[in-house]
Coordinates of C-alpha atoms and ligand atoms in Angstrom, one line a residue:
Chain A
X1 CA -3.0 -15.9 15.8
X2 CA -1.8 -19.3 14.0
X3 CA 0.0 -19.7 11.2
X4 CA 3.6 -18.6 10.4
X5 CA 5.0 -15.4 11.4
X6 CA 4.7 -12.4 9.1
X7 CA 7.3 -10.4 10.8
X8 CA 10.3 -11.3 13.5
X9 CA 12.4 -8.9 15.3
X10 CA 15.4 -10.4 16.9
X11 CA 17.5 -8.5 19.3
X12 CA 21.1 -8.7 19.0
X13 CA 22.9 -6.6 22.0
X14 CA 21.8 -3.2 21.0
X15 CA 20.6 -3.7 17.5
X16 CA 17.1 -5.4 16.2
X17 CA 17.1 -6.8 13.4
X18 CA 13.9 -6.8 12.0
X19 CA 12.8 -9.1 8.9
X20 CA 9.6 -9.0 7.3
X21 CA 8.7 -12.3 6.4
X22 CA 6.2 -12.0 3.3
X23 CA 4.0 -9.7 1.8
X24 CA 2.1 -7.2 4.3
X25 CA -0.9 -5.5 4.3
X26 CA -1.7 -1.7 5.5
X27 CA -2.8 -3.4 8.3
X28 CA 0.3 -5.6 9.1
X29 CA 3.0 -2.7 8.1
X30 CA 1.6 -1.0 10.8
X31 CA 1.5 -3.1 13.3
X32 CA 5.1 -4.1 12.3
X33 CA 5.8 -0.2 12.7
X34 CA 4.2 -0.3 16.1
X35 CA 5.9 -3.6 17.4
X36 CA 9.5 -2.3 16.2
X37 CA 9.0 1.6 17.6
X38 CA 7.8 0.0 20.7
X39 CA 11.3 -2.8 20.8
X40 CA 13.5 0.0 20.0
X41 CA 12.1 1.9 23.3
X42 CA 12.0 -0.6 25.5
X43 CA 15.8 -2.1 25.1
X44 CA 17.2 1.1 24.0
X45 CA 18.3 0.2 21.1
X46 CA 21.0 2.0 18.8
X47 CA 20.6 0.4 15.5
X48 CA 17.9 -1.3 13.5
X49 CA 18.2 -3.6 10.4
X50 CA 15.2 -3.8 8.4
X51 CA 15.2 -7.2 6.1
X52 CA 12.8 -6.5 3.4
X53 CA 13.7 -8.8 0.8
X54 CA 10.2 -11.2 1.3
X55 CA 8.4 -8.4 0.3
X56 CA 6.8 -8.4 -2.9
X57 CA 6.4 -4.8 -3.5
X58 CA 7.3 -1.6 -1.8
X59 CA 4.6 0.9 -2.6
X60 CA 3.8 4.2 -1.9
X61 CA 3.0 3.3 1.3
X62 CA 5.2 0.4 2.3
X63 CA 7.7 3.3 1.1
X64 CA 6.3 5.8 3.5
X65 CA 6.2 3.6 6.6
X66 CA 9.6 2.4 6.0
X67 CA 10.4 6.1 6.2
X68 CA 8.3 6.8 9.0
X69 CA 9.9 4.0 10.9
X70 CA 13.3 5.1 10.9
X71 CA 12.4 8.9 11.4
X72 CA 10.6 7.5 14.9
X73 CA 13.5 5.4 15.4
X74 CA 15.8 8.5 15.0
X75 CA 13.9 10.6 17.2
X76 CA 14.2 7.0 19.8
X77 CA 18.4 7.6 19.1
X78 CA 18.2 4.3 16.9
X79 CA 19.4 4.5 13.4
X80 CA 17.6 2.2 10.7
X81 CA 19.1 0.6 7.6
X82 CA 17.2 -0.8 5.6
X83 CA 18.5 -4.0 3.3
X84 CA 17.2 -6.8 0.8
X85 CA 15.3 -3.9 -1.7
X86 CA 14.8 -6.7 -4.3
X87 CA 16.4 -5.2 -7.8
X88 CA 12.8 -5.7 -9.1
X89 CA 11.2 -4.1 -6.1
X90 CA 13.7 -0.9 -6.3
X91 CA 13.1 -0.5 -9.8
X92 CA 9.5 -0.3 -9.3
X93 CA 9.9 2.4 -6.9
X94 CA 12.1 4.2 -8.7
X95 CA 9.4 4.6 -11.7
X96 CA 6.5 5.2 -9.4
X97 CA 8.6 8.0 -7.9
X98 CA 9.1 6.8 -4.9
X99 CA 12.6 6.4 -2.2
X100 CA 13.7 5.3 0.9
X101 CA 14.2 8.8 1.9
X102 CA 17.2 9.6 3.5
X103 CA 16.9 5.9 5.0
X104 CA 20.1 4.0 4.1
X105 CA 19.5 1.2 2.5
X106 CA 22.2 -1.5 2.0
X107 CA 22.6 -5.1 0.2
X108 CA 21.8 -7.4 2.5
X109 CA 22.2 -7.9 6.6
X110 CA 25.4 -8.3 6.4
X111 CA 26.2 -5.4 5.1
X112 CA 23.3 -3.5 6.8
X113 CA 25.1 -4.7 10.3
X114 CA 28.7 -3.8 8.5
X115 CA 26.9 -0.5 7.9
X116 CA 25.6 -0.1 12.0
X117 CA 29.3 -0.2 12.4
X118 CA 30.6 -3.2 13.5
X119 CA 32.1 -3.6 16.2
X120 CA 31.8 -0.6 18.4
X121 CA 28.5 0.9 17.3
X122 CA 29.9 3.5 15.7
X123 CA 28.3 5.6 12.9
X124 CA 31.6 5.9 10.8
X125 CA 30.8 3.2 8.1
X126 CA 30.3 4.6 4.7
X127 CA 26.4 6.2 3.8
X128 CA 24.3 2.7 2.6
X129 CA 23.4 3.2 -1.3
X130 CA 20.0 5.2 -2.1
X131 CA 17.4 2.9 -3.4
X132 CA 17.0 5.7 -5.6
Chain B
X1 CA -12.3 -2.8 20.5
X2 CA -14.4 -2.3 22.7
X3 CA -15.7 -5.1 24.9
X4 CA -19.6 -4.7 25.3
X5 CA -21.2 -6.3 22.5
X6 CA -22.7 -4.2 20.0
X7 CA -26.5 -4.9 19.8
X8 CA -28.0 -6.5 16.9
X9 CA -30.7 -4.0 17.6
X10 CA -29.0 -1.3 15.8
X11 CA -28.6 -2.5 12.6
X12 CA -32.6 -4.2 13.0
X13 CA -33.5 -0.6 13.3
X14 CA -31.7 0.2 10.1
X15 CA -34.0 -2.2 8.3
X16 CA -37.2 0.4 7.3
X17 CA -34.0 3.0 6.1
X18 CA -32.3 0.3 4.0
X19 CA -35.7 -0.5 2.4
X20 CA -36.2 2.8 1.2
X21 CA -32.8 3.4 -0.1
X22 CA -32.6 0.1 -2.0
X23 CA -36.5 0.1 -2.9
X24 CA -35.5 3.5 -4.9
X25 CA -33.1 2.0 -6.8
X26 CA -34.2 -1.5 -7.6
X27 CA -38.0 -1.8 -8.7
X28 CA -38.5 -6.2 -8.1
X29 CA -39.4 -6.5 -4.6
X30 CA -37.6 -9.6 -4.5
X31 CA -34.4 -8.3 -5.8
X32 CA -34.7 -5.5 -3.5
X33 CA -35.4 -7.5 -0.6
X34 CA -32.3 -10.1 -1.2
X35 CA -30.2 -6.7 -1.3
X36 CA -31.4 -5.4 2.2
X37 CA -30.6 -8.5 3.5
X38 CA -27.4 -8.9 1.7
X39 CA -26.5 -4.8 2.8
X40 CA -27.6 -6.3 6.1
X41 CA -25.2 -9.0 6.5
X42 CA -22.3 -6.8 5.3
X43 CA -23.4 -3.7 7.9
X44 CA -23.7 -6.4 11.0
X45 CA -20.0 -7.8 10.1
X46 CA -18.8 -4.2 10.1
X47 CA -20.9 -2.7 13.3
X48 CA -17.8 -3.3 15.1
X49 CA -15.6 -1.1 13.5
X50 CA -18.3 1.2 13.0
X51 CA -18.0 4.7 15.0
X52 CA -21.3 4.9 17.1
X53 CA -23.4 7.6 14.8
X54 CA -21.8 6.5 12.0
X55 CA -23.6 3.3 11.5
X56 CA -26.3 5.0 9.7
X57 CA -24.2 6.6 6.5
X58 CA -22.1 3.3 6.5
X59 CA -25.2 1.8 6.2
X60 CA -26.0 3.7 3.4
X61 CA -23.0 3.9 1.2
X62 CA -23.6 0.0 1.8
X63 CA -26.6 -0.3 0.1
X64 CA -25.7 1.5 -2.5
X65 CA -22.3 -0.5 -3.2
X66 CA -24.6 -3.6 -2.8
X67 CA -27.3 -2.0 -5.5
X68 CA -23.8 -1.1 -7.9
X69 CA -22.2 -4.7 -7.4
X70 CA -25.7 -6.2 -8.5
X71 CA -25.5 -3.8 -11.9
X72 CA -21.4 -4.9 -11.8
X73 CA -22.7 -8.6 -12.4
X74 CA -25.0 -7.6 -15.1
X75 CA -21.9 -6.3 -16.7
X76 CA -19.9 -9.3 -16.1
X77 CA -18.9 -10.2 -19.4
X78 CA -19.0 -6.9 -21.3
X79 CA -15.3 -6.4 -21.5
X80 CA -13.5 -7.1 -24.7
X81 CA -16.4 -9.3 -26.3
X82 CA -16.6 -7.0 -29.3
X83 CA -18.5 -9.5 -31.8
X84 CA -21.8 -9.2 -31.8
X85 CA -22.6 -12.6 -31.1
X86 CA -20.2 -14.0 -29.6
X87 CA -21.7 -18.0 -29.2
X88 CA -19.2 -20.7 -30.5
X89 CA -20.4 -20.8 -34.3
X90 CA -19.2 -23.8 -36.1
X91 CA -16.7 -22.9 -38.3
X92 CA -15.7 -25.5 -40.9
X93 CA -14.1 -23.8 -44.1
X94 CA -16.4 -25.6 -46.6
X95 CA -19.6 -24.1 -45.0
X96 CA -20.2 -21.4 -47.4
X97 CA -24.0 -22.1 -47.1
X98 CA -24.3 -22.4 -43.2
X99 CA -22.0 -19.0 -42.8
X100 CA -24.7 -17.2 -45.1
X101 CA -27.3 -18.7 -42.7
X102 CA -25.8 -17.6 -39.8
X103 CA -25.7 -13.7 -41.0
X104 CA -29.0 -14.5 -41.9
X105 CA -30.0 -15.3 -38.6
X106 CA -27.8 -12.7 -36.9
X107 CA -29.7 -10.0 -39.2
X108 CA -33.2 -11.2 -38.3
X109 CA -32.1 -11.6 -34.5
X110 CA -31.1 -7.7 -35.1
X111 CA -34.3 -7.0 -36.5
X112 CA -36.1 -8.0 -33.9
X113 CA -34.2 -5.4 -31.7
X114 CA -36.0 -1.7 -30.8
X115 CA -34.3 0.8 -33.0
X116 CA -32.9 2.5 -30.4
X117 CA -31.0 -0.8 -28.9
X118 CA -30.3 -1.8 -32.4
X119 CA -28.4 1.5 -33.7
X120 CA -26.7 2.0 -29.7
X121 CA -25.4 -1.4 -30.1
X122 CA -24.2 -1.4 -33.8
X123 CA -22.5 2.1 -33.3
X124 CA -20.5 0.7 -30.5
X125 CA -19.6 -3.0 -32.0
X126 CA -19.5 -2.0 -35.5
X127 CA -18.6 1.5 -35.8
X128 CA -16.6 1.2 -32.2
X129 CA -17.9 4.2 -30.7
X130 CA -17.3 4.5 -26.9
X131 CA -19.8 4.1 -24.5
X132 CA -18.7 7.6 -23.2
X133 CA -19.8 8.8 -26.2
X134 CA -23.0 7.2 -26.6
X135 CA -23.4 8.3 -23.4
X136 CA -22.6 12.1 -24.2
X137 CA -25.4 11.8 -27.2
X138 CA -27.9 9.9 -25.1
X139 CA -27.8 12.1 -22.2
X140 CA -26.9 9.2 -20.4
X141 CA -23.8 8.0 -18.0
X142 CA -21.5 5.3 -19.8
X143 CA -22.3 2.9 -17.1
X144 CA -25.9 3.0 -17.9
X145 CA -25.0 2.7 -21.5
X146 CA -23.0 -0.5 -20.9
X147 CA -25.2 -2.2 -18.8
X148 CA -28.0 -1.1 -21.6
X149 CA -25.4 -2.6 -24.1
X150 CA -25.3 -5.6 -22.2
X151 CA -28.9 -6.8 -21.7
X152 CA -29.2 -5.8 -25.8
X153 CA -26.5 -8.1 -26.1
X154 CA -27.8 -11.0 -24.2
X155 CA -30.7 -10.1 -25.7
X156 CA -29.8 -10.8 -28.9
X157 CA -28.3 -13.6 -28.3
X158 CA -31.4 -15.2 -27.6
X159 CA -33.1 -14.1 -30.7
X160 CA -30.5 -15.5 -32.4
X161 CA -30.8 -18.7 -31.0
X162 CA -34.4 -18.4 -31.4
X163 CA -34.4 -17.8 -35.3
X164 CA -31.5 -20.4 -35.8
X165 CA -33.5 -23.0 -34.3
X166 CA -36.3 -21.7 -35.8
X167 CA -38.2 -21.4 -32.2
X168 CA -41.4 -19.9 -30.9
X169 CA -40.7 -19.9 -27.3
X170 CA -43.7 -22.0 -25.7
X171 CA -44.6 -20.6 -22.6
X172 CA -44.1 -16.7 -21.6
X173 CA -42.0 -17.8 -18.7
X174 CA -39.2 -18.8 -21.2
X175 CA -37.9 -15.3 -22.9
X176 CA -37.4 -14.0 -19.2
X177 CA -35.6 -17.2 -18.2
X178 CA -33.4 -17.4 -21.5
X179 CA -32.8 -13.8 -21.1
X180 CA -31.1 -13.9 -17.6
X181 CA -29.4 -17.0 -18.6
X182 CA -27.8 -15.2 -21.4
X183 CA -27.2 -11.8 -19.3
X184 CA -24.8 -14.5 -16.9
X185 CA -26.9 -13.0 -14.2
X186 CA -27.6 -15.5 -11.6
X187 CA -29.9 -12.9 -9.3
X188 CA -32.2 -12.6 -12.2
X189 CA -31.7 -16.4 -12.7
X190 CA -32.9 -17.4 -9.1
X191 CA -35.9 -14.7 -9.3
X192 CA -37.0 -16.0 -12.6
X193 CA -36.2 -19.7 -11.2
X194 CA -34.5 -20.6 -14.3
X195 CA -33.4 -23.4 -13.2
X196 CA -37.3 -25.3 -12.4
X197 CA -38.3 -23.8 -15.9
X198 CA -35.0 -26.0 -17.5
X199 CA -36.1 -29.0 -16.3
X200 CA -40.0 -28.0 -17.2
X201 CA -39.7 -26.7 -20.7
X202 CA -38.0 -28.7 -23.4
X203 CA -37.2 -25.9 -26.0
X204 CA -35.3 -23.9 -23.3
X205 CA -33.3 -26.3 -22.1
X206 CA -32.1 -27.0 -25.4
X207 CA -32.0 -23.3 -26.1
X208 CA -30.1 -22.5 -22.8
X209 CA -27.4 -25.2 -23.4
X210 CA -25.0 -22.7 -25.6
X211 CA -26.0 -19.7 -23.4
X212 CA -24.6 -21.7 -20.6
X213 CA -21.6 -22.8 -21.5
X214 CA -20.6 -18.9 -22.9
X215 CA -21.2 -18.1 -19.0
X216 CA -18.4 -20.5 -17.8
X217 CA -15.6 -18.6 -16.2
X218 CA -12.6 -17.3 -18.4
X219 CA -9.5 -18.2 -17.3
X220 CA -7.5 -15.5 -18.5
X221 CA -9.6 -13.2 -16.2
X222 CA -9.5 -13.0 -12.3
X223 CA -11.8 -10.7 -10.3
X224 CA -10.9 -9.5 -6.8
X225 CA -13.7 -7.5 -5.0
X226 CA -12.0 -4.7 -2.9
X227 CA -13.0 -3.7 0.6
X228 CA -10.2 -4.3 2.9
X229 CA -6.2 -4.2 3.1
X230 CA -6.1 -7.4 2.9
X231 CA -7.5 -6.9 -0.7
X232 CA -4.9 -4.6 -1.8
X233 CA -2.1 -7.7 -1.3
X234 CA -5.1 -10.2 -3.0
X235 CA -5.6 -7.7 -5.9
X236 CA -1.4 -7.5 -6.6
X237 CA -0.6 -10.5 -6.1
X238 CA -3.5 -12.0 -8.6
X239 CA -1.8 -9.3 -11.1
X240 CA 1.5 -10.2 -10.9
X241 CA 0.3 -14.3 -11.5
X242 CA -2.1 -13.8 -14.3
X243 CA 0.8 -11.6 -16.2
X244 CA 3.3 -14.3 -15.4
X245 CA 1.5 -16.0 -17.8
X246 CA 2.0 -14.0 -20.4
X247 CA 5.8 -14.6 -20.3
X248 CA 6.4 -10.8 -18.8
X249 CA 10.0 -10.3 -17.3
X250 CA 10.2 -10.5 -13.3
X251 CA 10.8 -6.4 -13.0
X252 CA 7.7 -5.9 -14.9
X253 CA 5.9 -8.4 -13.0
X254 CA 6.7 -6.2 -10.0
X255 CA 5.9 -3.0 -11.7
X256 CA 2.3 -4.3 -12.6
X257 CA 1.6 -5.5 -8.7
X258 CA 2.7 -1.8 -7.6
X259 CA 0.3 -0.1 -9.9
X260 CA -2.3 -2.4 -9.1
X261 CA -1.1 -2.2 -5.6
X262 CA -1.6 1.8 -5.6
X263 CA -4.6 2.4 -7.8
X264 CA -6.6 -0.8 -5.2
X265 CA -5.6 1.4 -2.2
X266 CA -7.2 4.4 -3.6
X267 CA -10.5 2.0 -3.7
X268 CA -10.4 0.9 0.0
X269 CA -9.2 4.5 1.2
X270 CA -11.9 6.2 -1.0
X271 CA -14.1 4.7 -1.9
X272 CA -14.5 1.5 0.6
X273 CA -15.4 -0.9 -1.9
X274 CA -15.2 -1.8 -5.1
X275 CA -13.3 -4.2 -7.6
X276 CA -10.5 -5.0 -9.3
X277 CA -10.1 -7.2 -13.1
X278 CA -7.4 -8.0 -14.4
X279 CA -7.0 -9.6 -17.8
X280 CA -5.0 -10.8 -20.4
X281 CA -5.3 -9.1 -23.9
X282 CA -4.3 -10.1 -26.9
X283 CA -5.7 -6.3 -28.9
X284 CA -3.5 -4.6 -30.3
X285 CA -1.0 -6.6 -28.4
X286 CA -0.6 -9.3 -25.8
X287 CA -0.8 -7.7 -22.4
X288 CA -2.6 -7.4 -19.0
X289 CA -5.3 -5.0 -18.2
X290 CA -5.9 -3.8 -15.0
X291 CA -9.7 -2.0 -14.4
X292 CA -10.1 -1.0 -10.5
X293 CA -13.5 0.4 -10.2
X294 CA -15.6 1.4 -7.2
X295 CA -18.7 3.7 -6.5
X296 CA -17.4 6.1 -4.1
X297 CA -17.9 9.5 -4.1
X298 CA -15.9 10.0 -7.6
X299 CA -12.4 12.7 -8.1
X300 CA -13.6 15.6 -8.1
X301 CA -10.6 17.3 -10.0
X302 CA -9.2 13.9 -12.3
X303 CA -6.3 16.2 -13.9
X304 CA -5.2 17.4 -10.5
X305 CA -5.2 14.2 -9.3
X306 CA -3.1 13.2 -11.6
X307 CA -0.9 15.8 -11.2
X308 CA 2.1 14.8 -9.3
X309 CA 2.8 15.7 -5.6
X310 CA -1.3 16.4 -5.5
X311 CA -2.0 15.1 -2.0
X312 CA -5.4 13.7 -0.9
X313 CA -4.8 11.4 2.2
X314 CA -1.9 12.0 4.5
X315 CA 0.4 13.1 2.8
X316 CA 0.2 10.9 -0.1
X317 CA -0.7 11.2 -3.4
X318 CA 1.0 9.4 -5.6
X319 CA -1.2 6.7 -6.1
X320 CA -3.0 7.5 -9.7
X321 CA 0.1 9.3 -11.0
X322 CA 2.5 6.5 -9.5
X323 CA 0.6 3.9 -11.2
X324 CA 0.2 6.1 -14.5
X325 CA 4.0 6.2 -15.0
X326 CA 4.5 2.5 -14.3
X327 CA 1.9 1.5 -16.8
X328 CA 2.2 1.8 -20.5
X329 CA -1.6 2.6 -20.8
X330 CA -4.2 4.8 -18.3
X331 CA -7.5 6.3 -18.2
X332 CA -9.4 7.3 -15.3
X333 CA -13.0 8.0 -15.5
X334 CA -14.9 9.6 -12.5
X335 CA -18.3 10.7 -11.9
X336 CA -19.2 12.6 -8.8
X337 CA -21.4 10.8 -7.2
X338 CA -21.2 7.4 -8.9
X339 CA -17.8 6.1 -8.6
X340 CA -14.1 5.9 -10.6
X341 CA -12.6 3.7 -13.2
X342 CA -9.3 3.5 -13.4
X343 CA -8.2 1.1 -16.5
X344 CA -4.2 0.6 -17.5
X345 CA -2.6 -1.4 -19.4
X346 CA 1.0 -2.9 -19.5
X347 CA 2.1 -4.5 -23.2
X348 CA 4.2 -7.5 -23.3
X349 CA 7.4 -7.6 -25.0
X350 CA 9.2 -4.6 -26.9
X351 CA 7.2 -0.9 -27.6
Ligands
ZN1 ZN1 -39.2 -22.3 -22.0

């Protein structure tokens, strides 16, 4: 593969923080969903921030994988928030029907990380805003 | 993947199968001879990802998206050319005597129309009756009907030409060549080798020089054919840019991408292939139309598709509902057998 990276998952002690780069194909999401089950496995992670303010829509399916994501992630003990919705991108969703689920979502990283519960882990920080 | 190549040899054997399924559809050897090959080169690039047994049907359905996308270029410029003859007339105010000679011409070109192409194609431009319609009193499909409507058109166009310049076409090579020249169709241009006859035959290429430039691309149209999920992305992010254009706020811009986004995935998850158009309107208002149309195996219930929470692939079946509440416009048209439409519309600017 050449050219820049669509996605990059950075660990950071026990969280990832995953950011998707641009806009993603079926294809892609899913391999991002494998790649970022598979991280969150292998170094145990606790927490996962999902960046997804590159991406140009969130659709029924980008919707549904985000989901799917932080259910496996759950199951893994991880927790996902998910930040950047674009106000563009959440409005779309929200006429097409569509939500992040019981996913929280939150602002930006920042915030997501504020959310993870900085600096102990802990699950204590308020619940992240519904993208709708 | 699997490692060991996958021998050519299967899809040679497909060859005698392909023949028959494409000869039964397309009468000119020729034709039907570039669209084995073309069905060919599609299977081969595919026998990867092909389950073992399966090569066969997906060989199949193939061929018969390959015979559709051939009738899909006859129909290239059907949409929203509702004047009958639609070649650049010259239009300077004082001409009272050469606008009288034009509908002159027009009506003879008309004349020289059968009766049944003559009243089919007046009842659609003139009285703007659907070609669902026509196709309910025909007995025919509104495909067929289109495409019908669009070789009368062409056709017509050439009479026209041929009465304004007060023509008899020379040779009997040069009605078939004007014909696909006008029809925009550049199979039937190649098989009638259109372009030796232009530099043989004097009247044509004279003739042909209007019909030409009608067939340049419009730029306030961009078509995406559909097969993978790569498409999908291609398909909304051609969307969102043409309706920039158009001046439409950024939320709207994203609203258009995620209809086309959904109603494109319904192509490559149903249908396999197909394509998408979207174009600027300016009828009744300025806006962008979206048609996604492929020749799978059709909805079999359209309503309860529509319905929301009706679930056809995993789970999820919000696609033609999602998109119907984010556009402002949306029809779906579905025959078993032959394929959906799905056309929607978003208007620019206040309701
Ligand atoms: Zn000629």
């Amino acid at each position: 593969m050449t050219g820049p990276k669509l996605v990059s998952i950075l660990r950071q002690g026990s969280w990832l923080i995953a950011s998707i780069h641009t806009a993603l194909d079926d294809t892609q999401m899913l391999m991002f969903q494998h790649d970022l089950i598979d991280q969150i496995g292998r170094y145990r992670s606790r927490g996962v921030v999902i960046d997804v303010a590159a991406l140009d829509v969130l659709d029924s399916f980008g919707a549904r994988t985000l989901r799917t994501i932080a259910e496996m992630a759950r199951l893994r003990g991880a927790e996902t928030v998910i930040v950047g919705i674009q106000p563009d991108v959440a409005f779309a969703m929200v006429s097409l029907g569509m939500d992040t689920g019981t996913v929280p979502t939150a602002l930006d990283l920042e915030e997501g990380l504020e959310y993870l519960g900085r600096p102990g882990g802990a699950r204590s920080a308020r619940h992240g805003r519904a993208a709708g | 993947m699997r490692d060991e190549p996958r021998p050519h040899d299967d899809v040679a054997a497909l060859i005698p199968m392909l023949r028959r399924v494409i000869g039964a559809r397309v009468d000119d050897a020729a034709t039907a001879d570039d669209l084995v090959q073309e069905t060919l080169v599609r299977v081969l690039a595919a026998a990867a990802r092909v389950e073992p047994g399966m090569l066969e049907p997906y060989a199949i359905v193939t061929a018969r998206n390959v015979v559709a996308s051939l009738w899909r270029e006859q129909d290239r410029h059907r949409r929203n050319r509702h004047r009958v003859v639609d070649l650049d007339l010259p239009d300077s105010p004082d001409q009272d005597l050469l606008a009288s000679e034009e509908r002159t011409a027009v009506a003879e070109a008309l004349a020289r129309l059968t009766d049944r192409e003559r009243a089919t194609l007046l009842a659609h431009e003139v009285s703007g009756q659907d070609t669902r319609s026509l196709a309910a009193e025909q007995g025919s499909t509104a495909g067929a009907v289109a495409a019908q409507l669009n070789r009368t058109r062409a056709r017509l166009r050439v009479e026209y030409l041929l009465v304004r310049e007060n023509v008899e076409p020379p040779t009997e090579r040069c009605r078939p060549v004007l014909l696909a020249l006008s029809g925009g169709d550049r199979r039937r241009q190649r098989e009638v080798d259109a372009g030796r006859h232009l530099l043989e035959c004097d009247v044509c290429a004279q003739l042909s020089q209007p019909l030409m430039e009608r067939a340049q691309p419009r730029d306030d149209e961009v078509r995406i054919p559909i097969s993978t999920d790569a498409d999908i992305v291609a398909a909304r992010q051609a969307a969102r840019e043409l309706a920039a254009r158009l001046g439409f706020a950024r939320t709207e811009l994203t609203i258009i991408a995620t209809a086309v986004s959904e109603v494109t995935r319904n192509i490559v998850r149903f249908a396999g292939t197909g394509e998408v158009v979207v174009e600027l309107v300016d009828r009744p208002r300025r806006g962008v139309q979206v048609t996604a149309r492929d020749t799978g195996p059709g909805i079999p219930d359209v309503e309860k598709a529509l319905a929301d929470g009706y679930s056809t692939y995993n789970g999820l079946g919000l696609g033609l509902p999602g998109a119907r509440r984010l556009m402002d416009e949306f029809a779906v048209v579905s025959e078993m057998g032959r394929g959906t439409t799905v056309t929607m519309t978003k208007w620019c600017g206040e309701r």
